[in-house]
Short mmCIF file of C-alpha atoms in Angstrom, two decimals:
data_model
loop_
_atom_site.label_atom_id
_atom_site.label_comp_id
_atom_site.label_asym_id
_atom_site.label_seq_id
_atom_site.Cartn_x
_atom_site.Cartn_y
_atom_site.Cartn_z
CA UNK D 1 82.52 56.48 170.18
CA UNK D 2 81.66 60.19 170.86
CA UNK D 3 83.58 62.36 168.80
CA UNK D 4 82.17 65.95 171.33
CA UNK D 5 82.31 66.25 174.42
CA UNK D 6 81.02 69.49 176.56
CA UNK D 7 82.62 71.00 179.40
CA UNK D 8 80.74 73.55 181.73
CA UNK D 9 84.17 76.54 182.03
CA UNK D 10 84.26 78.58 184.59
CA UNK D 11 85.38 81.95 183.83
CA UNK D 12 84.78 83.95 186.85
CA UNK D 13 83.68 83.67 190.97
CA UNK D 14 80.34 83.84 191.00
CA UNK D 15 79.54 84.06 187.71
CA UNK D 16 77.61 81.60 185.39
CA UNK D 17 79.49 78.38 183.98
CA UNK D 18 79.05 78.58 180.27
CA UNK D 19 78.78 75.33 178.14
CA UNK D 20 81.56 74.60 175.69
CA UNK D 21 81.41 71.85 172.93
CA UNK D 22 84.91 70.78 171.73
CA UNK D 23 86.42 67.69 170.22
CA UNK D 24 87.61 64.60 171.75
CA UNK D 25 91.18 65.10 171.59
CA UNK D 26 93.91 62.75 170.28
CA UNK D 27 95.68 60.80 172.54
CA UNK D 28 99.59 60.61 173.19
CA UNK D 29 101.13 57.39 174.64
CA UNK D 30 99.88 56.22 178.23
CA UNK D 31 96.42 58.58 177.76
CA UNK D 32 93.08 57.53 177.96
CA UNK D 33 89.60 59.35 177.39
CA UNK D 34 86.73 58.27 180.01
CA UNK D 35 83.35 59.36 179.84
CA UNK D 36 82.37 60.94 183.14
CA UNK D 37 79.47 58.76 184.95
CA UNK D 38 79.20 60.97 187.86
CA UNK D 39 80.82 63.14 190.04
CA UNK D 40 80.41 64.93 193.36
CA UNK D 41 80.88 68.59 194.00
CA UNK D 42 83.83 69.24 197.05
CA UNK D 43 83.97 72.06 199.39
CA UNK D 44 87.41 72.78 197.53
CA UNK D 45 85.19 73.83 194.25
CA UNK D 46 82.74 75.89 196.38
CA UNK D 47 85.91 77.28 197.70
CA UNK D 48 86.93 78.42 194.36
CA UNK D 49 83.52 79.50 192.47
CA UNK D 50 83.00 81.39 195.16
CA UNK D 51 86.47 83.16 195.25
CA UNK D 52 87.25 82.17 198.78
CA UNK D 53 90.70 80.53 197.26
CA UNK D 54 92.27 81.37 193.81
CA UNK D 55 91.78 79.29 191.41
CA UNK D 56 92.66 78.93 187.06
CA UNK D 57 90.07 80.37 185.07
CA UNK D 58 88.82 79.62 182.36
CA UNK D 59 88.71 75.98 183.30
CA UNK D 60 87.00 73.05 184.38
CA UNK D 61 86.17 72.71 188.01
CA UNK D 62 85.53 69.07 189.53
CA UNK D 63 88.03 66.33 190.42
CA UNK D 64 85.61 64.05 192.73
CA UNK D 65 84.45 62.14 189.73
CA UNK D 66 84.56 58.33 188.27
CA UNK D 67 84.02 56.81 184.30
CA UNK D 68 84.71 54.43 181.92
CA UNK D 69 87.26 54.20 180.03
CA UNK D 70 86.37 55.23 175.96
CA UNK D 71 89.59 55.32 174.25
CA UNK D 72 92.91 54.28 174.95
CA UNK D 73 96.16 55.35 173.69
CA UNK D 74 98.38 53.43 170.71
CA UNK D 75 99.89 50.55 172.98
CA UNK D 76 97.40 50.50 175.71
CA UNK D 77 97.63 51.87 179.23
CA UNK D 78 97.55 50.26 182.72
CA UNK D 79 96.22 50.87 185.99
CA UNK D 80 97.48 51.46 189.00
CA UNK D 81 98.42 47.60 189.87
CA UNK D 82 100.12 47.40 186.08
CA UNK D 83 96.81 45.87 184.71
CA UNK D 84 95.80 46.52 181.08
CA UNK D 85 92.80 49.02 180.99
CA UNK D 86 89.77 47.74 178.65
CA UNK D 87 87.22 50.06 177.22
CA UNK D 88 84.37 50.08 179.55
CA UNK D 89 85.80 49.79 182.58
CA UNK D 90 84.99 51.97 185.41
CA UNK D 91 87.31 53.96 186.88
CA UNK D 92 88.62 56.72 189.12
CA UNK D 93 91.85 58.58 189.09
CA UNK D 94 94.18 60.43 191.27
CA UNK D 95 93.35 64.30 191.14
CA UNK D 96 97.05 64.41 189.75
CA UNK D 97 99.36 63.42 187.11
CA UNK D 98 102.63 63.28 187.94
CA UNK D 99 106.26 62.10 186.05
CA UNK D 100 106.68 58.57 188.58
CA UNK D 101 110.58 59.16 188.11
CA UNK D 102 110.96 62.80 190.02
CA UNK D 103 112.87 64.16 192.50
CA UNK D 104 109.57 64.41 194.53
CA UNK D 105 108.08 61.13 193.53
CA UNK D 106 111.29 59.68 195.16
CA UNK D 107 111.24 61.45 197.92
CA UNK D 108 107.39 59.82 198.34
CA UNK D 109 105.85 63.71 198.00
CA UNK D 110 104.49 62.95 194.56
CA UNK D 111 101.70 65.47 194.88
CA UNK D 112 104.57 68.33 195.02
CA UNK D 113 106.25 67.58 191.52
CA UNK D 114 107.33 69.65 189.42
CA UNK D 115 105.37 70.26 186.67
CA UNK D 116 101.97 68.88 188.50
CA UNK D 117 98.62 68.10 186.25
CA UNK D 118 95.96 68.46 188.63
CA UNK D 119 92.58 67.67 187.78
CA UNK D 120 89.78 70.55 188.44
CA UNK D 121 92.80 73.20 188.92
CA UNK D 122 93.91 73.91 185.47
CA UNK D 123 93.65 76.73 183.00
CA UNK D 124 92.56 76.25 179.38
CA UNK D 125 95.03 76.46 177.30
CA UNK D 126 93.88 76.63 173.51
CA UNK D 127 91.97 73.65 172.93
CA UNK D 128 93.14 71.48 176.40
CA UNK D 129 89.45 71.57 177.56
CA UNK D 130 88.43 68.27 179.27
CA UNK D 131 90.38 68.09 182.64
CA UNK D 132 87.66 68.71 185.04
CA UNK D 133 84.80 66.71 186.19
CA UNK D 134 82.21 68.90 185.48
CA UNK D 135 82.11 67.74 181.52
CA UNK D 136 80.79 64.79 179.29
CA UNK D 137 84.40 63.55 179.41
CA UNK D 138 87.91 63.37 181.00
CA UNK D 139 91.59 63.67 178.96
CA UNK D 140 93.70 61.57 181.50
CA UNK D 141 97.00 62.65 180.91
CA UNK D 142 100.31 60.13 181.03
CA UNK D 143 101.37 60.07 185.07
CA UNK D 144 97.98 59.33 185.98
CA UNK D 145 97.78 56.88 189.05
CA UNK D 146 94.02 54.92 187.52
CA UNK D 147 92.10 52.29 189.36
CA UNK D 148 89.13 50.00 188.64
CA UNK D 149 86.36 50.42 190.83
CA UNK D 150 85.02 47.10 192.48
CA UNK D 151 82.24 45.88 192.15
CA UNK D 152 79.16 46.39 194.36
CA UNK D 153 80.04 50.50 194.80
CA UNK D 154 77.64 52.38 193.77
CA UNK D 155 78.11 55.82 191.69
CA UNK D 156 77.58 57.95 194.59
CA UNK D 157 79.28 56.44 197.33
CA UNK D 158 82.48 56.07 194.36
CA UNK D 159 82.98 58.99 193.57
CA UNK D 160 84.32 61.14 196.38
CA UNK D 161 86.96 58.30 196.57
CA UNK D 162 89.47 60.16 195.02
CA UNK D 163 89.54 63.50 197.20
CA UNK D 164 87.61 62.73 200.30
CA UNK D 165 88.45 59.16 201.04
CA UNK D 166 92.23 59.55 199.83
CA UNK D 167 92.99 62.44 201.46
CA UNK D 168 91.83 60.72 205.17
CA UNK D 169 93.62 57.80 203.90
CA UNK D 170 96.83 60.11 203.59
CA UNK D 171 95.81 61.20 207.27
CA UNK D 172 95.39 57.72 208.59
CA UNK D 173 98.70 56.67 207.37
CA UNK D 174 100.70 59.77 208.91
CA UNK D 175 98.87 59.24 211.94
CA UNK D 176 100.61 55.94 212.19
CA UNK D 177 99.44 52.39 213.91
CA UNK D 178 95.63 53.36 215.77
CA UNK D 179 95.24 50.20 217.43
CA UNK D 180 93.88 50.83 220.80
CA UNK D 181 94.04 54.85 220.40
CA UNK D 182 91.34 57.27 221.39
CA UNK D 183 91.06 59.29 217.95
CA UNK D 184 89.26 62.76 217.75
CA UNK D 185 88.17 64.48 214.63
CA UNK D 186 87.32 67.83 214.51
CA UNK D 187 85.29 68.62 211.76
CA UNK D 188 82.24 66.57 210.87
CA UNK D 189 81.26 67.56 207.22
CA UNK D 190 82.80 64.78 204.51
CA UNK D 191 86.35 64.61 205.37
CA UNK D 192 85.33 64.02 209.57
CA UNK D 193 82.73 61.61 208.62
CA UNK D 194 85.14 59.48 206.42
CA UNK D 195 87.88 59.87 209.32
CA UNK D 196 85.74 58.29 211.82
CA UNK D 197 84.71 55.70 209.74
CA UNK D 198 88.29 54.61 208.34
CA UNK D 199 89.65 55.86 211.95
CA UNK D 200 87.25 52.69 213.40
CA UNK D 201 88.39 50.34 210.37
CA UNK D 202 92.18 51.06 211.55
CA UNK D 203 91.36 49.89 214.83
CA UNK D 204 91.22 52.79 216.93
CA UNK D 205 89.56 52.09 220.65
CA UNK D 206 87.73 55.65 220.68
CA UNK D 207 86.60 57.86 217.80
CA UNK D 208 84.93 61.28 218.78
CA UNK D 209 83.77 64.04 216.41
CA UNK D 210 83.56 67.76 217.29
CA UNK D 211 81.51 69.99 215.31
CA UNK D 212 80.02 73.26 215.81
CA UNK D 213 76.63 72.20 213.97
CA UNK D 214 74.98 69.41 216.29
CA UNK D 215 73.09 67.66 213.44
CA UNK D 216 76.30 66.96 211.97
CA UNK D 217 77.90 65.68 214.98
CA UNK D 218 75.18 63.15 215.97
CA UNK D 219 75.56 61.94 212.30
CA UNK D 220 79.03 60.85 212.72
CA UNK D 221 77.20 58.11 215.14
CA UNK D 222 75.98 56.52 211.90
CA UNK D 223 80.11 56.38 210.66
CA UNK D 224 81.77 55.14 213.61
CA UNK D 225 81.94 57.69 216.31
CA UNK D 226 81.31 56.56 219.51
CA UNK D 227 80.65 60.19 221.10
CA UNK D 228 79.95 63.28 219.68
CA UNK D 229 81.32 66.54 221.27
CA UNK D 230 79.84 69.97 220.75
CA UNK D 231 82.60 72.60 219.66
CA UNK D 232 80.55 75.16 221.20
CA UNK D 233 81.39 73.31 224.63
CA UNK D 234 83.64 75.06 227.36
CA UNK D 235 87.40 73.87 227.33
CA UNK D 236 86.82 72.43 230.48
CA UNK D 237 83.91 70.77 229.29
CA UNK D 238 85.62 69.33 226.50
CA UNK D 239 88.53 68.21 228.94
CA UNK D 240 86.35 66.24 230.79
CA UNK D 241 84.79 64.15 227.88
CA UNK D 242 88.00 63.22 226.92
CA UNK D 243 89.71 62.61 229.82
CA UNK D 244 87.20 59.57 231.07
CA UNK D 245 87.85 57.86 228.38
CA UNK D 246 92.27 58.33 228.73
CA UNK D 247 92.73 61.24 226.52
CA UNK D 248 93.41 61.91 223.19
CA UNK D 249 96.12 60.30 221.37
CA UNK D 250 95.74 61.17 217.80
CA UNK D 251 93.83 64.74 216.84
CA UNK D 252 92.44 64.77 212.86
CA UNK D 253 91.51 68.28 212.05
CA UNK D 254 89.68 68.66 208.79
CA UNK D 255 88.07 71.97 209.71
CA UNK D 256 90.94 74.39 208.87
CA UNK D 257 89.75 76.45 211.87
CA UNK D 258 92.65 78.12 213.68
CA UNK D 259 90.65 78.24 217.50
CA UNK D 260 89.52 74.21 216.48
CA UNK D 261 93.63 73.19 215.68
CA UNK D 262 94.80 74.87 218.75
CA UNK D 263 92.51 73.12 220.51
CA UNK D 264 93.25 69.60 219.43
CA UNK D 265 96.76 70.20 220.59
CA UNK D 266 95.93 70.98 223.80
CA UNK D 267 93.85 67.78 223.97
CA UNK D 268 96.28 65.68 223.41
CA UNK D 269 98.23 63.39 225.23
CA UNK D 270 101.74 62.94 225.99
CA UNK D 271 103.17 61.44 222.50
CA UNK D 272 100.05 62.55 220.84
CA UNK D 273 100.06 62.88 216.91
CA UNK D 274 98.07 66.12 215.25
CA UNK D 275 97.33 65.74 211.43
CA UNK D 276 95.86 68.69 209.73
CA UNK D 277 94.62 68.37 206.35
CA UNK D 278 91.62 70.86 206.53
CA UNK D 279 93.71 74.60 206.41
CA UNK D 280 93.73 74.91 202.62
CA UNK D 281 92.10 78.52 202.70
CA UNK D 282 93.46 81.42 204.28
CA UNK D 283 93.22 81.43 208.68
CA UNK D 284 94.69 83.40 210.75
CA UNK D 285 98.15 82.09 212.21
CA UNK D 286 98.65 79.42 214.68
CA UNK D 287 99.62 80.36 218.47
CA UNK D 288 101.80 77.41 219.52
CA UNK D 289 103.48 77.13 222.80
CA UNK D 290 106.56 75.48 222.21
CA UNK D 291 107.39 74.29 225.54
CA UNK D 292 104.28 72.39 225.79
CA UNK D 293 104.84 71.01 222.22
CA UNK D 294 108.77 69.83 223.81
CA UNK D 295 107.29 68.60 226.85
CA UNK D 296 104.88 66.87 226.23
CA UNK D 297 106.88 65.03 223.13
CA UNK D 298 103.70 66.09 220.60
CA UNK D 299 104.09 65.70 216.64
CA UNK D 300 102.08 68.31 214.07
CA UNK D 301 102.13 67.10 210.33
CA UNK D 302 100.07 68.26 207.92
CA UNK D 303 98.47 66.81 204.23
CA UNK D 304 97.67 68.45 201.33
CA UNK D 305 96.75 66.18 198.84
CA UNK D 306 97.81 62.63 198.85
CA UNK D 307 99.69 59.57 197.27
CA UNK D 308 98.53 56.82 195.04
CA UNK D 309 98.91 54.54 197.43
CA UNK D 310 96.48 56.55 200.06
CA UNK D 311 93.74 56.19 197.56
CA UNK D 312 94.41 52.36 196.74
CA UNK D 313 93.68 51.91 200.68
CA UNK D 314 90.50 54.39 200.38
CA UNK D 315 89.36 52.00 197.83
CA UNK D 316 89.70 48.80 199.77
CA UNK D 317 88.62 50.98 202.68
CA UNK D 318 85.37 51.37 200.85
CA UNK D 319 84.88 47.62 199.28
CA UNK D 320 85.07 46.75 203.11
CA UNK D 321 82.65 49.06 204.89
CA UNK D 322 80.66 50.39 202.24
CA UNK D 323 77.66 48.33 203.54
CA UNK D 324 78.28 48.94 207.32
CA UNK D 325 78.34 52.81 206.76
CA UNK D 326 75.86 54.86 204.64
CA UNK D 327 77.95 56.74 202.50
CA UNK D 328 75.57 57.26 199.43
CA UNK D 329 73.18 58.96 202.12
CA UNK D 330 76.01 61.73 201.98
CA UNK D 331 75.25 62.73 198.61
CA UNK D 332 71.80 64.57 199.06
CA UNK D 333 70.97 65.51 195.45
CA UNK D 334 71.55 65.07 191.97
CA UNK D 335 71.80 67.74 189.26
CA UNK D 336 72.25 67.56 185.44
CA UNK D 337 75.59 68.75 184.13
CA UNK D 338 73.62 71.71 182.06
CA UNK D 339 72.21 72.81 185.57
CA UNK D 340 75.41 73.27 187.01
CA UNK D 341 75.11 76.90 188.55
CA UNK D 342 71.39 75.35 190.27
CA UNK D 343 73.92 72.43 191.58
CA UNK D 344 76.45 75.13 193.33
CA UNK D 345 73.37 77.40 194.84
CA UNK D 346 72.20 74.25 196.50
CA UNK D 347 75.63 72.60 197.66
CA UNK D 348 76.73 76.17 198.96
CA UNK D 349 73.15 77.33 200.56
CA UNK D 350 71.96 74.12 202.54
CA UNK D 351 74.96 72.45 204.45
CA UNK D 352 74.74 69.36 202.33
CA UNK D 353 77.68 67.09 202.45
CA UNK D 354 77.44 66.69 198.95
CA UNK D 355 75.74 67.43 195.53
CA UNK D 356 76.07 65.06 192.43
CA UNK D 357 76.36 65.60 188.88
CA UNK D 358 75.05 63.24 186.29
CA UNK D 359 76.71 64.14 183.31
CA UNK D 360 74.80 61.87 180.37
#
């Protein structure tokens, strides 16, 4: 077993990740070490590098990530489905640890508990280094919801399972039952691909996909959609697509755009369902009209994060489809872990859905 690991800290936005060397910790009961095999860069770290959201500093960005497991605590620990955890297997993790007995666990809002461990979004405090992605190695803490990965998935199409695919999942299930519903996602980067997809595997009649980049629209084709909508379009243009086919019943908005969520509620049908999962930055504020909203019987509920259970689903999501739909396309280049600040430049400057990082 490694004794080091390194962990590329951010300090600053913008400024050069600096490599840091520090010592596999000791474990306390129900922790585990894994060894990073690869992980994905999210639009939530290019948020924060580039200071368009706050985030902890120094620390260690990255959360979209899978390993194996290196070292397990005195007395063992178990997965998600109460399975004993071996050394060597491979694994992802929710991007929080959280105490299972909480008031918010029990209300089923796990993600809000009081105190949260979230992976990628913590400050380094004295020698608590490894609890980002972007590092040789990964201290998961006790409270940790852990699951094997099946086998068949490859690295890249893995690990965005625990951000991407979980969050839709969290989406999916708010949206309720989608058999026989027209769907529409607005947004087509990660998130709006992986909505359309699952949004098809739930049984939805139509999926469309507005975007404001057309390349990115006509790619949702390739993940379900059946008709891609250009967000540039006229509101009476967009009216009409939707209306031949009966109208919206459920809107997913994983653009965060104020203009795109207004929109989607005006789309909607009577009894239609608007999730929004995509406003984690700051927008402007939301003009509602609230007679429509009462008249039309409409629901808005919104996601941040997720619950363990969204990402078990992602995961079965993804044993299921992951040969119908090319998700390892969506990662569109690999970078060492020492090249890290290359890695950002590219996954900020060129639109790609995603950027890897090979750690070893």
């Amino acid at each position: 077993m490694k004794k080091e690991a390194l962990a590329m800290v951010f300090n600053k936005a913008e400024k050069p990740f600096s490599a840091l060397s520090v010592k596999i910790p000791d474990l306390k009961p129900g922790e585990a070490i894994a060894e990073i095999a690869y992980s994905t860069i999210c639009t939530s770290d290019l948020h924060s590098y580039y200071g368009r959201r706050s985030a902890p500093a120094p620390g260690v960005l990255g959360h979209e990530v899978i390993g194996r497991i290196t070292v397990l605590a005195e007395g063992g620990v178990t997965d998600y489905y109460g399975e004993n955890l071996r050394t060597g297997d491979l694994v992802t993790w929710s991007v929080y640890a959280h105490d299972h007995e909480g008031a918010m666990a029990a209300k089923g809002i796990p993600q809000k508990s009081e105190p949260l461990f979230k992976y990628g979004h913590q400050k380094i405090e004295q020698h608590d280094v490894l609890s980002g992605g972007f590092a040789t190695h990964c201290h998961l803490r006790k409270g940790t919801d852990i699951f094997k990965i099946p086998t068949g998935i490859s690295f890249r199409e893995a690990a965005p399972l625990n951000c991407t695919h979980a969050t839709v999942a969290g989406a999916i299930r708010l949206a309720g039952n989608l058999k026989n519903k027209n769907v529409l996602i607005i947004g087509a980067g990660m998130l709006g691909v992986s909505a359309c997809a699952m949004s098809k595997f739930s049984g939805a009649n139509q999926v469309l996909a507005m975007d404001r980049t057309i390349q990115r629209t006509e790619n949702t084709g390739r993940f379900g959609a059946d008709q891609g909508i250009d967000a540039n379009s006229s509101p009476e243009e967009v009216q009409r697509i939707t209306q031949a086919i009966g109208g919206i019943d459920v809107v997913i908005d994983t653009s965060g755009s104020a203009p795109a969520m207004e929109k989607g509620l005006q789309l909607l049908n009577i009894g239609g369902i608007a999730i929004w999962v995509g406003a984690v930055y700051s927008e402007r504020n939301i003009s509602i009209n609230a007679e429509s909203v009462v008249r039309r019987i409409l629901t808005i509920k919104g996601l941040h994060n997720y619950i363990p259970e969204d990402l078990a689903f992602a995961i079965k999501f993804l044993e299921s489809t992951h040969l119908l739909y090319p998700f390892e396309s969506l990662v569109e280049a690999d970078f060492p872990l020492k090249a890290l600040d290359e890695a950002f430049r590219s996954a900020n400057g060129s639109r790609k859905y995603r950027v890897g990082i090979t750690p070893n």
